[in-house]
Amino acid sequence: LDRESGGESVVKENRSLTVNIYYAPPIFDVKYVDPLLGNETHTDSVAYGENTVISTPEELGWSHDGYDFDGWEPNPGTTEYLKDPGSTITVTSDVTFTAKWKANTFTVTYVDPTCGNADATETIAYNGKTVIKTPDNLGWTHTGYTFAGWTVAPTSYSTNVGDEITVKGDVTYTASWSKINYTVTYVDPTCGNADATETIAYDEKTTVKSPDNLGWTHTGYTFAGWTVAPTSYSTNVGDEITVKGDVTYTASWSKINYTVTYVDPTCGNAEATETIAYNGKTVIKTPEQLGWTHEGYTFAGWTPTPATLEYLKDPGNEITVTSDVTFTARWTVILYRVVYEYDGSVPEDVDALPTDSNEYHYANDVTAAAKPSVPDGYTFTGWLLGEEETTGFSLRAATPRPGTGLS
């Protein structure tokens, strides 16, 4: 026998035979398996009873991003083999160490700077999947703002809401918000609901406009103020408001009251007035309606100021009032003639009747003509005004009234 056959032989002179038998220890496999590498293996051959040190994955060249080594799972799971990497074991059988790996967990963080950097998080294992949230999913809403999207770090991740991402590390999504633009509207119902608008971002300020600022004027009207919806906003022109939503200002206007004045210069500038709103109507008065009469005068009409076509009308006509107007009375003096007549028995050769070419105003005094020469046998008894003898008279006090003549 030779050593390779497990023994040796010696033949002695006395022809006796001594046989020495040698036993080779059995060889066992110490095998390492990595499931994450498709069950890649590494095998060490160790003789029975020999000691060996349990390898680490790094010593075998094995590592996995996103995973931590969580120990070996030995088969068979004897006490001797239930040891950590780096420990020494005595090999008494084949053993297979299967690597256990634990996926790292990462944090997906959502941050809202508009809300004091409020955040929301979720924990996702390495290579795990999650869907990008909306602010609504996170319970975040901001009055006056619209969500403008996410920015992300690292930038390799999608920012589209609803996209599925595969997590390979910590991820931070930061919300961006845009202020909502609101409309401040000014409406003028007096001008066919004409409007003017301005666009103001949420929480920004603007000043309440006047109609003049908007180029709105209305002849015959004065601006009476704004009504506003919603009513929480100021209506005072020039006030600063903070815009929180759409606002509508509606203009109110009041008609201007104008004065129609009647003046009588013949009576010490006596006057009478009436108040008429713009575009209102009134009838031009007669002096009699105003209680004005003047003996010795006839009413000759009104002179209007301003002398617009609308006001150049006669008493009794209707006018539309668009401004102050003054009607000044015109009066015409009544002129009288004095006529002489003979009455009774008139001699044939009496002087011709006197004539008076003068025209007398009602307020004038009249001196009767001189007595005519009469022939013998006649006596001139005087000039009679009515039944009273007169040498002169006042037309104002004459009885009978002027126009009846002298005889």
Coordinates of C-alpha atoms in Angstrom, one line a residue:
L1 CA 0.0 0.0 0.0
D2 CA 1.2 3.5 -0.5
R3 CA 0.2 6.6 1.3
E4 CA -2.1 7.6 -1.4
S5 CA -4.1 4.4 -0.7
G6 CA -4.4 5.4 2.9
G7 CA -1.7 3.1 4.4
E8 CA 1.8 1.5 4.0
S9 CA 3.3 -2.1 4.2
V10 CA 6.5 -3.5 5.6
V11 CA 7.8 -7.0 4.9
K12 CA 10.2 -8.3 7.6
E13 CA 12.8 -11.0 7.3
N14 CA 10.7 -13.5 9.2
R15 CA 8.2 -12.8 6.5
S16 CA 5.7 -11.3 8.9
L17 CA 3.6 -8.4 7.5
T18 CA 2.8 -5.2 9.4
V19 CA 0.1 -3.1 7.9
N20 CA -0.3 0.6 8.9
I21 CA -3.5 2.3 7.8
Y22 CA -3.8 6.1 7.5
Y23 CA -7.2 7.8 7.2
A24 CA -7.5 11.1 5.3
P25 CA -10.1 13.5 6.9
P26 CA -13.2 14.2 4.8
I27 CA -13.3 17.6 3.0
F28 CA -16.4 19.7 3.4
D29 CA -17.7 22.7 1.4
V30 CA -18.2 26.0 3.1
K31 CA -20.4 27.8 0.6
Y32 CA -21.6 31.4 0.5
V33 CA -24.7 32.4 -1.5
D34 CA -26.0 35.9 -2.4
P35 CA -29.6 35.9 -3.5
L36 CA -29.3 39.5 -4.7
L37 CA -26.7 38.4 -7.2
G38 CA -28.8 35.6 -8.7
N39 CA -27.6 33.2 -6.0
E40 CA -24.0 33.7 -7.0
T41 CA -21.8 31.4 -4.8
H42 CA -18.3 31.3 -3.4
T43 CA -17.1 28.0 -1.9
D44 CA -14.2 27.2 0.5
S45 CA -13.1 23.6 1.0
V46 CA -12.3 22.8 4.6
A47 CA -11.2 19.4 6.1
Y48 CA -13.3 17.9 8.8
G49 CA -12.5 19.3 12.2
E50 CA -10.5 22.2 10.7
N51 CA -11.3 25.7 11.7
T52 CA -12.2 28.5 9.3
V53 CA -13.3 32.1 9.7
I54 CA -16.7 33.1 8.5
S55 CA -16.2 35.6 5.6
T56 CA -17.8 39.0 5.3
P57 CA -19.7 40.0 2.0
E58 CA -17.0 42.6 1.4
E59 CA -14.3 39.9 1.6
L60 CA -16.2 38.1 -1.1
G61 CA -16.5 41.3 -3.2
W62 CA -20.3 41.6 -2.6
S63 CA -22.0 44.9 -1.8
H64 CA -25.4 46.4 -2.8
D65 CA -26.4 50.0 -2.9
G66 CA -29.4 50.7 -0.8
Y67 CA -29.0 47.5 1.3
D68 CA -27.3 46.7 4.6
F69 CA -25.9 43.3 5.3
D70 CA -28.1 41.6 7.9
G71 CA -26.1 38.5 8.5
W72 CA -25.8 34.9 7.2
E73 CA -28.5 32.3 7.3
P74 CA -26.5 29.0 7.8
N75 CA -27.8 25.6 6.5
P76 CA -27.7 23.5 8.5
G77 CA -28.4 26.0 11.3
T78 CA -26.3 24.3 14.0
T79 CA -25.2 26.3 17.0
E80 CA -21.6 26.2 15.7
Y81 CA -22.5 27.9 12.5
L82 CA -24.9 30.5 14.1
K83 CA -22.1 33.0 14.4
D84 CA -21.3 36.4 12.9
P85 CA -18.9 37.1 10.1
G86 CA -15.3 37.1 11.4
S87 CA -16.1 34.4 13.9
T88 CA -14.2 31.1 13.8
I89 CA -16.1 27.9 13.3
T90 CA -15.0 24.2 13.3
V91 CA -16.2 22.5 10.2
T92 CA -17.9 19.2 10.7
S93 CA -20.2 19.1 7.7
D94 CA -21.0 20.9 4.5
V95 CA -22.6 24.3 5.3
T96 CA -24.2 27.0 3.2
F97 CA -24.3 30.6 4.3
T98 CA -27.0 32.5 2.6
A99 CA -26.7 36.3 2.8
K100 CA -29.5 38.3 4.3
W101 CA -29.8 41.8 3.1
K102 CA -32.0 44.5 4.6
A103 CA -33.1 47.3 2.3
N104 CA -32.4 50.8 3.6
T105 CA -35.3 53.1 4.2
F106 CA -35.4 56.6 2.9
T107 CA -37.6 59.6 3.6
V108 CA -39.6 61.4 0.9
T109 CA -40.2 64.9 2.4
Y110 CA -42.7 67.5 1.2
V111 CA -42.0 71.1 2.4
D112 CA -44.3 74.1 2.1
P113 CA -42.4 77.4 2.5
T114 CA -45.6 79.4 2.3
C115 CA -46.8 77.7 5.5
G116 CA -43.8 78.3 7.6
N117 CA -41.9 75.4 6.1
A118 CA -44.5 72.9 7.2
D119 CA -43.6 69.4 6.1
A120 CA -45.0 66.0 5.5
T121 CA -43.0 62.8 5.2
E122 CA -43.3 59.2 4.1
T123 CA -40.7 56.4 4.6
I124 CA -40.0 54.2 1.6
A125 CA -37.6 51.2 1.4
Y126 CA -34.8 51.3 -1.2
N127 CA -36.1 50.7 -4.6
G128 CA -39.6 51.0 -3.3
K129 CA -42.1 53.0 -5.3
T130 CA -44.4 55.9 -4.3
V131 CA -46.6 58.4 -6.2
I132 CA -45.8 62.2 -6.1
K133 CA -48.4 63.8 -3.9
T134 CA -50.6 66.9 -4.5
P135 CA -50.9 69.6 -1.8
D136 CA -54.5 68.5 -1.4
N137 CA -53.2 65.0 -0.6
L138 CA -51.2 66.5 2.2
G139 CA -54.0 68.7 3.4
W140 CA -52.4 71.9 2.2
T141 CA -54.4 74.7 0.8
H142 CA -53.7 78.4 0.7
T143 CA -56.4 81.0 0.2
G144 CA -55.4 83.3 -2.6
Y145 CA -52.8 81.0 -4.1
T146 CA -52.6 78.3 -6.7
F147 CA -50.2 75.4 -6.6
A148 CA -47.4 76.1 -9.1
G149 CA -45.6 72.8 -8.8
W150 CA -42.7 71.0 -7.0
T151 CA -39.0 71.6 -7.1
V152 CA -37.1 68.4 -6.1
A153 CA -33.7 67.5 -4.7
P154 CA -32.0 65.6 -6.0
T155 CA -33.1 66.8 -9.4
S156 CA -33.1 63.3 -11.0
Y157 CA -36.6 62.7 -9.7
S158 CA -39.8 63.6 -11.5
T159 CA -41.8 66.6 -10.3
N160 CA -45.0 65.7 -12.0
V161 CA -47.9 65.2 -9.6
G162 CA -49.2 61.6 -9.9
D163 CA -45.9 60.2 -11.3
E164 CA -44.6 57.1 -9.7
I165 CA -41.0 57.3 -8.6
T166 CA -38.5 54.6 -7.5
V167 CA -36.8 55.7 -4.3
K168 CA -33.1 55.3 -4.1
G169 CA -32.3 57.8 -1.4
D170 CA -33.8 60.7 0.6
V171 CA -35.9 63.0 -1.6
T172 CA -37.2 66.5 -0.8
Y173 CA -40.1 68.1 -2.7
T174 CA -40.6 71.9 -2.1
A175 CA -43.9 73.5 -3.0
S176 CA -44.1 76.6 -5.2
W177 CA -47.3 78.7 -5.1
S178 CA -48.5 81.5 -7.3
K179 CA -50.7 84.3 -6.0
I180 CA -54.1 84.4 -7.7
N181 CA -54.8 87.5 -9.7
Y182 CA -58.2 89.1 -8.9
T183 CA -60.1 91.8 -10.7
V184 CA -61.2 95.1 -9.2
T185 CA -64.1 96.2 -11.4
Y186 CA -65.8 99.7 -11.5
V187 CA -69.2 99.8 -13.1
D188 CA -71.2 102.8 -14.1
P189 CA -74.9 102.1 -14.6
T190 CA -75.6 105.7 -15.7
C191 CA -73.4 105.0 -18.7
G192 CA -74.8 101.8 -20.0
N193 CA -72.9 99.7 -17.4
A194 CA -69.6 100.9 -18.7
D195 CA -66.8 99.3 -16.7
A196 CA -63.1 99.7 -15.9
T197 CA -61.0 97.0 -14.4
E198 CA -57.6 96.5 -12.8
T199 CA -55.8 93.2 -12.0
I200 CA -54.4 92.9 -8.5
A201 CA -52.6 89.9 -7.0
Y202 CA -54.0 88.3 -3.8
D203 CA -53.1 90.3 -0.7
E204 CA -51.7 93.2 -2.7
K205 CA -53.0 96.7 -2.3
T206 CA -54.8 99.3 -4.5
T207 CA -56.5 102.6 -4.0
V208 CA -60.3 103.1 -4.5
K209 CA -60.6 105.2 -7.6
S210 CA -62.7 108.3 -8.3
P211 CA -64.9 108.5 -11.5
D212 CA -62.4 111.2 -12.6
N213 CA -59.6 108.7 -12.3
L214 CA -61.6 106.5 -14.7
G215 CA -62.4 109.3 -17.1
W216 CA -66.1 109.2 -16.2
T217 CA -68.1 112.5 -16.0
H218 CA -71.8 113.0 -16.5
T219 CA -73.2 116.4 -17.3
G220 CA -75.9 117.3 -14.9
Y221 CA -74.9 114.7 -12.3
T222 CA -72.7 114.7 -9.2
F223 CA -70.9 111.5 -8.0
A224 CA -72.8 110.2 -5.0
G225 CA -70.3 107.4 -4.0
W226 CA -69.6 103.7 -4.6
T227 CA -71.5 100.6 -3.5
V228 CA -69.2 97.6 -3.2
A229 CA -69.5 93.8 -3.3
P230 CA -68.4 92.2 -1.2
T231 CA -69.3 94.8 1.4
S232 CA -66.2 94.2 3.5
Y233 CA -64.2 96.7 1.3
S234 CA -64.1 100.4 1.9
T235 CA -66.1 102.6 -0.5
N236 CA -64.2 105.8 0.3
V237 CA -62.4 107.3 -2.7
G238 CA -58.7 107.3 -2.0
D239 CA -58.8 104.6 0.7
E240 CA -56.2 101.8 0.3
I241 CA -57.7 98.3 0.2
T242 CA -56.0 94.9 0.4
V243 CA -57.4 92.6 -2.3
K244 CA -58.5 89.2 -1.2
G245 CA -60.8 88.3 -4.1
D246 CA -62.8 89.8 -7.0
V247 CA -64.3 93.2 -6.0
T248 CA -67.0 95.2 -7.9
Y249 CA -67.6 98.9 -7.3
T250 CA -70.8 100.4 -8.7
A251 CA -71.2 104.1 -9.1
S252 CA -74.1 106.1 -7.8
W253 CA -74.9 109.5 -9.2
S254 CA -77.3 112.3 -8.1
K255 CA -78.9 114.7 -10.5
I256 CA -77.8 118.3 -9.9
N257 CA -80.6 120.6 -8.8
Y258 CA -80.8 123.8 -10.9
T259 CA -82.6 127.0 -10.2
V260 CA -85.0 128.6 -12.6
T261 CA -85.1 132.3 -11.6
Y262 CA -87.6 134.9 -12.7
V263 CA -86.4 138.5 -12.2
D264 CA -88.5 141.7 -12.7
P265 CA -86.3 144.8 -13.0
T266 CA -89.4 147.0 -13.2
C267 CA -90.2 146.0 -9.7
G268 CA -86.8 146.5 -8.0
N269 CA -85.4 143.2 -9.3
A270 CA -88.0 141.2 -7.5
E271 CA -87.5 137.6 -8.2
A272 CA -89.1 134.2 -7.9
T273 CA -87.4 130.8 -8.1
E274 CA -88.1 127.1 -8.5
T275 CA -85.7 124.2 -8.1
I276 CA -85.6 121.6 -10.9
A277 CA -83.4 118.5 -11.2
Y278 CA -81.2 118.1 -14.2
N279 CA -83.2 117.2 -17.3
G280 CA -86.4 117.8 -15.4
K281 CA -89.2 119.8 -17.0
T282 CA -91.1 122.9 -16.1
V283 CA -93.4 125.3 -17.8
I284 CA -92.3 128.9 -18.3
K285 CA -94.4 131.1 -16.0
T286 CA -96.3 134.2 -16.8
P287 CA -95.9 137.3 -14.7
E288 CA -99.5 136.9 -13.5
Q289 CA -98.6 133.4 -12.2
L290 CA -95.8 135.1 -10.2
G291 CA -98.1 137.8 -8.9
W292 CA -96.5 140.5 -11.0
T293 CA -98.6 143.1 -12.8
H294 CA -97.6 146.7 -13.7
E295 CA -100.2 149.3 -14.5
G296 CA -99.2 151.2 -17.6
Y297 CA -97.1 148.4 -18.9
T298 CA -97.7 145.3 -21.0
F299 CA -95.5 142.2 -20.6
A300 CA -93.2 141.9 -23.6
G301 CA -91.6 138.5 -22.8
W302 CA -88.7 137.0 -21.0
T303 CA -85.0 137.3 -21.8
P304 CA -83.3 134.0 -20.8
T305 CA -79.7 133.7 -19.5
P306 CA -78.2 131.5 -21.0
A307 CA -80.0 132.2 -24.2
T308 CA -80.1 128.6 -25.4
L309 CA -82.6 127.5 -27.9
E310 CA -84.3 125.4 -25.3
Y311 CA -84.9 128.5 -23.1
L312 CA -85.9 130.8 -25.9
K313 CA -89.6 130.0 -25.5
D314 CA -92.8 131.8 -24.6
P315 CA -94.6 131.6 -21.3
G316 CA -96.7 128.4 -21.1
N317 CA -94.1 126.4 -23.1
E318 CA -92.4 123.5 -21.4
I319 CA -88.6 123.5 -21.1
T320 CA -86.1 120.8 -20.1
V321 CA -83.7 122.2 -17.5
T322 CA -80.0 121.4 -18.0
S323 CA -78.5 124.4 -16.2
D324 CA -79.4 127.4 -14.0
V325 CA -81.5 129.8 -16.0
T326 CA -82.6 133.3 -15.3
F327 CA -85.7 134.7 -17.0
T328 CA -85.7 138.5 -16.9
A329 CA -89.0 140.2 -17.6
R330 CA -89.4 142.8 -20.3
W331 CA -92.2 145.3 -20.1
T332 CA -93.4 147.8 -22.7
V333 CA -94.7 151.2 -21.6
I334 CA -98.3 151.9 -22.6
L335 CA -98.4 155.3 -24.3
Y336 CA -101.6 157.5 -24.4
R337 CA -102.8 160.3 -26.5
V338 CA -104.9 163.2 -25.3
V339 CA -107.8 164.0 -27.7
Y340 CA -109.9 167.2 -27.4
E341 CA -113.5 167.2 -28.4
Y342 CA -116.2 169.9 -28.2
D343 CA -119.5 169.1 -26.5
G344 CA -122.7 170.9 -26.3
S345 CA -123.7 173.7 -28.7
V346 CA -120.6 174.5 -30.6
P347 CA -120.6 178.0 -32.4
E348 CA -119.6 177.8 -36.0
D349 CA -116.7 180.2 -35.7
V350 CA -115.2 178.7 -32.5
D351 CA -111.5 178.1 -32.5
A352 CA -110.4 174.8 -34.0
L353 CA -110.0 171.9 -31.5
P354 CA -106.6 171.9 -29.9
T355 CA -104.3 169.0 -30.7
D356 CA -101.7 167.3 -28.6
S357 CA -99.1 165.3 -30.5
N358 CA -97.5 164.1 -27.3
E359 CA -97.6 160.5 -26.1
Y360 CA -98.0 160.2 -22.5
H361 CA -96.9 157.4 -20.2
Y362 CA -99.4 156.2 -17.7
A363 CA -97.5 157.9 -14.9
N364 CA -97.3 161.3 -16.6
D365 CA -99.2 164.4 -15.7
V366 CA -101.2 166.2 -18.4
T367 CA -101.9 169.9 -18.6
A368 CA -105.1 170.7 -20.4
A369 CA -105.0 172.9 -23.4
A370 CA -105.7 176.7 -23.1
K371 CA -109.3 177.8 -23.3
P372 CA -110.3 178.4 -26.9
S373 CA -111.6 181.9 -28.1
V374 CA -115.3 181.9 -28.4
P375 CA -117.6 184.3 -30.2
D376 CA -119.9 186.7 -28.5
G377 CA -122.9 185.1 -26.9
Y378 CA -121.0 181.9 -25.9
T379 CA -119.2 181.0 -22.8
F380 CA -116.5 178.2 -22.7
T381 CA -117.3 176.3 -19.5
G382 CA -114.0 174.4 -19.4
W383 CA -112.5 171.1 -20.3
L384 CA -114.2 168.1 -18.8
L385 CA -112.6 164.8 -18.0
G386 CA -115.6 162.7 -17.7
E387 CA -118.0 164.9 -15.8
E388 CA -115.3 166.9 -13.9
E389 CA -113.8 170.1 -15.1
T390 CA -110.0 169.9 -15.3
T391 CA -107.1 172.1 -16.2
G392 CA -104.7 169.2 -15.9
F393 CA -104.6 165.7 -14.5
S394 CA -102.5 162.6 -13.8
L395 CA -103.1 159.7 -16.1
R396 CA -102.7 157.4 -13.2
A397 CA -105.5 159.0 -11.3
A398 CA -107.7 160.0 -14.1
T399 CA -111.4 159.2 -13.9
P400 CA -112.6 157.9 -16.2
R401 CA -109.5 155.9 -17.2
P402 CA -107.3 157.2 -20.0
G403 CA -108.7 156.8 -23.5
T404 CA -112.1 158.3 -22.8
G405 CA -111.0 161.8 -24.1
L406 CA -111.4 165.4 -22.9
S407 CA -114.5 167.4 -23.9

